[in-house]
Tab-separated table of C-alpha atoms in Angstrom:
chain	number	residue	atom	x	y	z
A	30	MET	CA	-0.017	-0.021	0.015
A	31	ARG	CA	0.985	3.656	-0.658
A	32	ILE	CA	-0.148	5.971	2.061
A	33	ALA	CA	0.084	9.703	1.984
A	34	VAL	CA	0.260	11.124	5.575
A	35	ASP	CA	-0.360	14.822	6.270
A	36	ALA	CA	2.842	15.496	8.368
A	37	MET	CA	1.713	18.878	9.537
A	38	GLY	CA	-1.762	18.220	10.657
A	39	GLY	CA	-2.693	17.910	14.436
A	40	ASP	CA	-1.758	19.368	17.833
A	41	PHE	CA	1.551	17.424	17.860
A	42	ALA	CA	2.629	17.583	14.229
A	43	PRO	CA	5.107	17.152	12.901
A	44	LYS	CA	6.873	15.194	15.803
A	45	GLU	CA	4.306	12.545	16.644
A	46	ILE	CA	2.911	12.265	13.093
A	47	VAL	CA	6.226	11.417	11.645
A	48	ALA	CA	7.145	9.135	14.516
A	49	GLY	CA	3.597	7.182	14.029
A	50	ALA	CA	4.255	7.000	10.103
A	51	VAL	CA	7.818	5.499	10.754
A	52	GLN	CA	6.191	2.956	13.145
A	53	ALA	CA	3.676	1.958	10.463
A	54	ALA	CA	6.368	1.682	7.919
A	55	ARG	CA	8.332	-0.718	9.987
A	56	GLY	CA	5.427	-2.551	11.520
A	57	LEU	CA	2.751	-2.919	8.971
A	58	PRO	CA	3.700	-5.522	6.179
A	59	LEU	CA	0.928	-4.163	3.805
A	60	VAL	CA	2.721	-0.694	3.808
A	61	ARG	CA	5.036	-0.441	0.785
A	62	LYS	CA	5.586	3.384	0.836
A	63	ILE	CA	4.504	6.317	3.074
A	64	SER	CA	4.610	9.776	1.729
A	65	LEU	CA	5.044	12.358	4.382
A	66	VAL	CA	3.625	15.440	3.224
A	67	GLY	CA	4.642	18.880	4.584
A	68	ASP	CA	7.590	20.954	5.381
A	69	GLU	CA	10.679	19.029	4.147
A	70	THR	CA	13.120	20.710	6.479
A	71	ALA	CA	10.854	19.991	9.640
A	72	ILE	CA	10.016	16.517	8.474
A	73	ARG	CA	13.838	15.715	7.879
A	74	ALA	CA	14.625	17.122	11.344
A	75	GLU	CA	12.173	14.633	12.935
A	76	LEU	CA	13.302	11.697	10.764
A	77	LYS	CA	16.909	12.167	12.139
A	78	THR	CA	15.774	11.403	15.678
A	79	LEU	CA	14.017	8.113	14.575
A	80	PRO	CA	14.963	4.766	13.421
A	81	ALA	CA	13.493	5.367	9.986
A	82	CYS	CA	12.968	3.029	7.001
A	83	PRO	CA	14.346	5.066	4.120
A	84	GLU	CA	13.214	2.550	1.590
A	85	LYS	CA	9.735	2.947	2.615
A	86	ILE	CA	9.513	6.717	3.637
A	87	GLU	CA	9.449	9.669	1.033
A	88	ILE	CA	8.941	13.432	1.619
A	89	VAL	CA	6.656	15.336	-0.485
A	90	HIS	CA	7.065	19.006	0.305
A	91	ALA	CA	4.119	21.231	0.923
A	92	SER	CA	4.743	24.923	1.844
A	93	GLU	CA	1.398	25.650	3.622
A	94	VAL	CA	-0.576	24.373	6.467
A	95	VAL	CA	-4.202	24.578	7.199
A	96	GLY	CA	-4.642	25.520	10.919
A	97	MET	CA	-7.162	23.929	13.204
A	98	GLU	CA	-9.246	27.288	13.598
A	99	GLU	CA	-9.175	28.127	9.887
A	100	SER	CA	-12.227	28.093	7.711
A	101	PRO	CA	-11.846	24.716	5.760
A	102	ALA	CA	-13.566	25.951	2.461
A	103	VAL	CA	-11.609	29.240	2.557
A	104	ALA	CA	-8.199	27.587	3.428
A	105	ILE	CA	-8.490	24.835	0.697
A	106	ARG	CA	-9.357	27.432	-1.823
A	107	ARG	CA	-6.566	29.798	-0.946
A	108	LYS	CA	-3.804	27.358	0.210
A	109	LYS	CA	-3.018	25.396	-2.913
A	110	ASP	CA	0.085	23.978	-1.455
A	111	SER	CA	-1.263	22.861	1.945
A	112	SER	CA	-0.065	19.593	3.245
A	113	VAL	CA	-3.714	18.204	3.561
A	114	GLY	CA	-4.486	19.288	-0.045
A	115	ARG	CA	-1.346	17.787	-1.379
A	116	ALA	CA	-1.942	14.397	0.320
A	117	VAL	CA	-5.469	14.258	-1.185
A	118	ASP	CA	-3.939	15.165	-4.507
A	119	LEU	CA	-1.532	11.924	-4.132
A	120	VAL	CA	-4.665	9.951	-3.855
A	121	LYS	CA	-6.280	11.572	-6.824
A	122	SER	CA	-3.358	11.157	-9.096
A	123	GLY	CA	-2.882	7.488	-7.943
A	124	ASP	CA	0.421	8.028	-6.333
A	125	ALA	CA	-1.171	7.123	-3.101
A	126	ASP	CA	-3.813	4.364	-2.146
A	127	ALA	CA	-4.939	6.328	0.875
A	128	MET	CA	-4.267	9.391	2.951
A	129	VAL	CA	-4.160	10.074	6.499
A	130	SER	CA	-4.556	13.444	8.472
A	131	ALA	CA	-4.921	14.707	12.086
A	132	GLY	CA	-5.350	18.162	10.930
A	133	ASN	CA	-8.399	20.353	10.428
A	134	THR	CA	-11.351	17.992	9.947
A	135	GLY	CA	-13.364	20.330	7.793
A	136	ALA	CA	-10.406	20.797	5.471
A	137	VAL	CA	-10.106	17.035	4.888
A	138	VAL	CA	-13.827	16.730	4.099
A	139	VAL	CA	-13.713	19.818	1.722
A	140	ALA	CA	-10.416	18.759	-0.040
A	141	ALA	CA	-11.555	15.222	-0.445
A	142	THR	CA	-15.056	16.053	-1.706
A	143	LEU	CA	-13.803	18.680	-4.049
A	144	LYS	CA	-10.784	16.811	-5.512
A	145	LEU	CA	-12.040	13.202	-5.235
A	146	ARG	CA	-15.803	13.704	-5.750
A	147	THR	CA	-18.188	11.166	-4.187
A	148	LEU	CA	-18.917	7.559	-5.163
A	149	ASP	CA	-21.806	6.617	-7.425
A	150	GLY	CA	-25.111	6.915	-5.419
A	151	ILE	CA	-23.580	8.854	-2.587
A	152	GLU	CA	-24.623	12.493	-2.331
A	153	ARG	CA	-22.410	13.420	0.552
A	154	PRO	CA	-19.503	11.915	2.333
A	155	ALA	CA	-19.790	11.022	6.163
A	156	ILE	CA	-17.413	10.531	8.936
A	157	ALA	CA	-17.516	6.959	10.514
A	158	THR	CA	-16.298	6.680	14.105
A	159	VAL	CA	-15.688	3.447	15.888
A	160	MET	CA	-16.646	3.553	19.498
A	161	PRO	CA	-16.244	0.793	22.075
A	162	SER	CA	-19.233	-1.296	23.654
A	163	PRO	CA	-19.384	-4.236	25.984
A	164	LYS	CA	-19.603	-6.880	23.228
A	165	ALA	CA	-17.863	-5.307	20.122
A	166	PRO	CA	-16.949	-1.913	18.758
A	167	PHE	CA	-19.711	-0.106	16.919
A	168	VAL	CA	-19.819	2.547	14.100
A	169	LEU	CA	-21.235	6.039	14.668
A	170	ILE	CA	-22.067	7.717	11.447
A	171	ASP	CA	-22.127	10.638	10.686
A	172	ALA	CA	-19.833	11.913	13.363
A	173	GLY	CA	-19.505	15.656	12.025
A	174	ALA	CA	-19.175	16.089	8.250
A	175	ASN	CA	-22.928	17.054	7.671
A	176	THR	CA	-24.794	19.050	10.290
A	177	ASP	CA	-28.055	19.228	8.077
A	178	CYS	CA	-29.334	16.030	6.422
A	179	THR	CA	-32.155	14.636	4.427
A	180	ALA	CA	-33.684	11.316	5.020
A	181	ARG	CA	-32.081	9.935	1.955
A	182	LEU	CA	-28.667	10.930	3.332
A	183	LEU	CA	-29.318	9.080	6.595
A	184	VAL	CA	-30.110	6.084	4.494
A	185	GLN	CA	-26.765	6.452	2.603
A	186	PHE	CA	-24.987	6.837	5.867
A	187	ALA	CA	-26.562	3.529	7.044
A	188	VAL	CA	-25.452	1.733	3.900
A	189	MET	CA	-21.940	3.033	4.301
A	190	GLY	CA	-21.744	2.161	8.028
A	191	HIS	CA	-23.215	-1.284	7.326
A	192	VAL	CA	-20.331	-1.980	4.826
A	193	TYR	CA	-17.618	-0.613	7.077
A	194	SER	CA	-18.906	-2.702	10.153
A	195	ARG	CA	-18.961	-5.676	7.959
A	196	GLU	CA	-15.697	-5.333	6.198
A	197	ILE	CA	-13.517	-3.765	8.928
A	198	LEU	CA	-15.051	-4.711	12.068
A	199	GLY	CA	-15.981	-8.142	10.970
A	200	GLN	CA	-19.705	-8.149	11.788
A	201	ALA	CA	-21.397	-10.507	9.425
A	202	ASN	CA	-24.777	-8.820	9.316
A	203	PRO	CA	-24.585	-5.527	11.087
A	204	VAL	CA	-27.371	-4.428	13.134
A	205	VAL	CA	-28.239	-0.812	12.066
A	206	GLY	CA	-30.107	1.577	14.544
A	207	LEU	CA	-31.388	5.211	13.722
A	208	MET	CA	-30.746	7.677	16.353
A	209	SER	CA	-33.907	9.316	17.672
A	210	VAL	CA	-35.781	10.549	20.769
A	211	GLY	CA	-37.818	7.216	21.210
A	212	THR	CA	-37.946	3.725	19.932
A	213	GLU	CA	-41.395	3.964	18.389
A	214	ASP	CA	-41.566	4.794	14.613
A	215	THR	CA	-43.709	7.781	15.416
A	216	LYS	CA	-40.960	9.503	17.447
A	217	GLY	CA	-38.364	11.987	16.139
A	218	ASN	CA	-38.409	14.922	13.771
A	219	GLU	CA	-39.877	14.701	10.247
A	220	ILE	CA	-36.514	13.663	8.810
A	221	THR	CA	-35.793	10.869	11.186
A	222	LYS	CA	-39.369	9.569	10.752
A	223	GLU	CA	-38.956	9.528	6.924
A	224	ALA	CA	-35.577	7.844	7.225
A	225	PHE	CA	-37.193	5.338	9.418
A	226	ARG	CA	-39.753	4.587	6.581
A	227	LEU	CA	-36.915	4.300	4.038
A	228	LEU	CA	-34.739	2.111	6.201
A	229	THR	CA	-37.501	-0.233	6.677
A	230	GLN	CA	-37.689	-0.639	2.956
A	231	ALA	CA	-33.936	-0.891	2.489
A	232	ASN	CA	-32.568	-4.571	2.517
A	233	LEU	CA	-30.506	-3.907	5.807
A	234	ASN	CA	-30.594	-5.385	9.117
A	235	PHE	CA	-32.521	-2.544	10.587
A	236	LYS	CA	-33.427	-2.615	14.312
A	237	GLY	CA	-35.514	0.602	14.217
A	238	ASN	CA	-35.153	3.817	16.202
A	239	ILE	CA	-32.476	3.740	18.932
A	240	GLU	CA	-31.953	6.265	21.764
A	241	GLY	CA	-28.721	7.456	23.645
A	242	HIS	CA	-28.919	4.718	26.274
A	243	ASP	CA	-28.864	2.040	23.547
A	244	LEU	CA	-25.410	3.158	22.128
A	245	PHE	CA	-23.240	1.281	24.517
A	246	THR	CA	-25.233	-1.914	25.338
A	247	GLY	CA	-23.556	-3.859	22.605
A	248	GLU	CA	-26.880	-4.579	20.765
A	249	ILE	CA	-26.186	-2.344	17.716
A	250	ASP	CA	-23.327	-2.374	15.177
A	251	VAL	CA	-24.176	0.913	13.432
A	252	ALA	CA	-25.822	4.031	14.736
A	253	VAL	CA	-27.049	6.559	12.251
A	254	CYS	CA	-27.636	10.060	12.634
A	255	ASP	CA	-26.736	13.650	11.340
A	256	GLY	CA	-23.278	15.106	11.796
A	257	PHE	CA	-24.799	17.566	14.380
A	258	VAL	CA	-26.178	14.781	16.634
A	259	GLY	CA	-23.172	12.563	15.899
A	260	ASN	CA	-20.575	15.025	16.880
A	261	VAL	CA	-22.388	15.892	20.165
A	262	ILE	CA	-22.582	12.158	20.916
A	263	LEU	CA	-18.837	11.801	20.257
A	264	LYS	CA	-17.565	14.780	22.172
A	265	THR	CA	-19.903	13.892	25.119
A	266	ALA	CA	-18.552	10.383	25.294
A	267	GLU	CA	-15.105	11.571	25.206
A	268	SER	CA	-15.773	14.121	28.014
A	269	ALA	CA	-17.780	11.570	30.097
A	270	ALA	CA	-14.805	8.983	29.786
A	271	HIS	CA	-12.237	11.576	30.815
A	272	ALA	CA	-14.551	12.695	33.800
A	273	ILE	CA	-14.946	9.208	34.998
A	274	ALA	CA	-11.262	8.400	34.922
A	275	THR	CA	-10.629	11.634	36.853
A	276	TRP	CA	-13.103	10.845	39.533
A	277	MET	CA	-11.904	7.242	39.878
A	278	LYS	CA	-8.308	8.359	40.334
A	279	ALA	CA	-9.298	10.964	42.896
A	280	GLU	CA	-11.495	8.401	44.729
A	281	PHE	CA	-8.850	5.545	44.608
A	282	THR	CA	-6.086	7.896	46.231
A	283	ALA	CA	-8.222	9.341	48.907
A	284	ASN	CA	-6.687	7.154	51.486
A	285	TRP	CA	-4.245	4.117	51.896
A	286	VAL	CA	-6.987	1.561	52.065
A	287	ARG	CA	-8.476	2.749	48.667
A	288	MET	CA	-4.935	2.909	47.178
A	289	LEU	CA	-4.363	-0.661	48.250
A	290	GLY	CA	-7.544	-1.585	46.526
A	291	ALA	CA	-6.582	0.299	43.475
A	292	LEU	CA	-3.297	-1.457	43.342
A	293	LEU	CA	-5.211	-4.902	43.313
A	294	LEU	CA	-7.269	-3.557	40.576
A	295	ARG	CA	-4.393	-2.200	38.369
A	296	GLY	CA	-4.779	-5.009	35.812
A	297	ALA	CA	-8.358	-4.449	35.352
A	298	GLY	CA	-7.938	-0.671	35.064
A	299	ARG	CA	-5.298	-1.108	32.289
A	300	ALA	CA	-7.601	-3.548	30.467
A	301	MET	CA	-10.518	-1.008	30.570
A	302	LYS	CA	-8.333	1.865	29.684
A	303	GLN	CA	-7.145	-0.178	26.548
A	304	ARG	CA	-10.687	-0.895	25.481
A	305	MET	CA	-11.701	2.746	25.838
A	306	ASP	CA	-8.520	4.150	24.230
A	307	PRO	CA	-9.778	5.731	20.893
A	308	SER	CA	-6.215	5.670	19.451
A	309	ASN	CA	-6.355	1.761	19.226
A	310	TYR	CA	-9.216	2.073	16.830
A	311	GLY	CA	-7.456	4.061	14.182
A	312	GLY	CA	-8.769	7.066	12.613
A	313	ALA	CA	-12.324	7.746	11.420
A	314	PRO	CA	-12.705	7.097	7.641
A	315	LEU	CA	-14.462	9.624	5.608
A	316	LEU	CA	-16.846	7.328	3.787
A	317	GLY	CA	-18.325	8.130	0.333
A	318	VAL	CA	-15.501	9.815	-1.424
A	319	ASN	CA	-13.717	8.262	-4.266
A	320	GLY	CA	-10.617	7.430	-2.527
A	321	VAL	CA	-9.555	6.290	1.085
A	322	CYS	CA	-9.221	9.146	3.581
A	323	ILE	CA	-8.729	8.512	7.300
A	324	ILE	CA	-9.211	11.437	9.793
A	325	SER	CA	-7.275	10.918	13.064
A	326	HIS	CA	-7.909	12.911	16.160
A	327	GLY	CA	-6.411	16.345	16.456
A	328	ALA	CA	-4.472	15.207	19.608
A	329	ALA	CA	-3.271	12.097	17.887
A	330	LYS	CA	0.141	10.835	18.914
A	331	ALA	CA	2.328	8.229	17.267
A	332	HIS	CA	0.340	5.271	18.415
A	333	ALA	CA	-2.904	6.853	16.937
A	334	VAL	CA	-1.127	7.677	13.691
A	335	PHE	CA	0.109	3.993	13.464
A	336	HIS	CA	-3.413	2.633	13.747
A	337	ALA	CA	-4.800	5.256	11.373
A	338	VAL	CA	-2.448	3.984	8.685
A	339	ARG	CA	-3.384	0.366	9.597
A	340	VAL	CA	-7.110	1.325	8.978
A	341	ALA	CA	-6.133	2.988	5.825
A	342	CYS	CA	-4.450	-0.190	4.581
A	343	GLU	CA	-7.593	-2.336	5.645
A	344	SER	CA	-9.805	-0.207	3.876
A	345	VAL	CA	-7.967	-0.383	0.737
A	346	SER	CA	-7.261	-4.097	0.978
A	347	HIS	CA	-11.206	-4.820	1.659
A	348	LYS	CA	-12.012	-2.467	-1.263
A	349	VAL	CA	-14.484	-0.640	1.047
A	350	ASN	CA	-15.368	1.877	-1.727
A	351	ASP	CA	-16.273	-0.746	-4.208
A	352	GLN	CA	-18.299	-2.668	-1.473
A	353	ILE	CA	-20.237	0.552	-0.969
A	354	VAL	CA	-21.125	1.169	-4.490
A	355	ASN	CA	-22.289	-2.489	-4.927
A	356	GLU	CA	-24.267	-2.268	-1.689
A	357	MET	CA	-25.899	0.933	-2.774
A	358	ARG	CA	-27.044	-0.753	-5.900
A	359	ARG	CA	-28.366	-3.788	-4.084
A	360	VAL	CA	-30.130	-1.750	-1.474
A	361	GLY	CA	-31.359	0.978	-3.815
A	362	ALA	CA	-30.752	3.645	-1.280
A	363	GLY	CA	-29.597	6.248	-3.832
A	364	SER	CA	-32.538	6.021	-6.087
């Protein structure tokens, strides 16, 4: 696989991004070449500190960076030589099979949509985020690309999430749920009610409406919603996990008896932390564009970048985009 990595995107770029890319080049057999896209001087400085793989690592110079606070559409239009834009260009030209960025999410969405276009039958791409549950990870889609959606878009998101859950997470017949304010088909706004009707007609394993408390029960494999709801769910879950970890640490260190108990529970704590760590699930794929684009968390460090490259390779090897097009035709969600 040939993977383009936006070396300048993210809170810890280029240090952690370059380190993670090098780890992926060394540790992932599917990786044939990684193109580090960004400021050549800065990237070379980081490579000198690492046990690099020169035969697998190349640098593609880009003179501009899209900041995390910049307007995505304006930045992509004005900064023709941005690292994220050049990484997408490599996918478009066929010089890379996929791209990874921990930079401005909106910029990745805009650049990929404008340069790669959408797949047949897909009107807009969506961000699919993998989240943990007691039984198996599930897909939350859309996690932030589209704040306003039609019922048709929600059905398309369901199809894309279904394919990703099946091909990458290994669920043979993924259970799809539609986020709403009640499980009855009469609950929700007009868009979700219409999406419910369309999903019952689609040839998917559709459970029906689901609510917030259904997300982490392990009973669903794909949670479908618009990007506004999805991003709120994602950020709330991250915040809740952080708060719980902070509270547990405070309580377990309150006195020596609790500290002793915490010591005995150290193994369980590590296992739970490992299960909840988003970096282990790799980045979030931008599904629906004519190319593989993986969006990593802005605070991604080397470990997360490694897994984002892994997910990119898996998406290419499983031909996720071809599977989405075929599934859209089978289900008829784009008609």
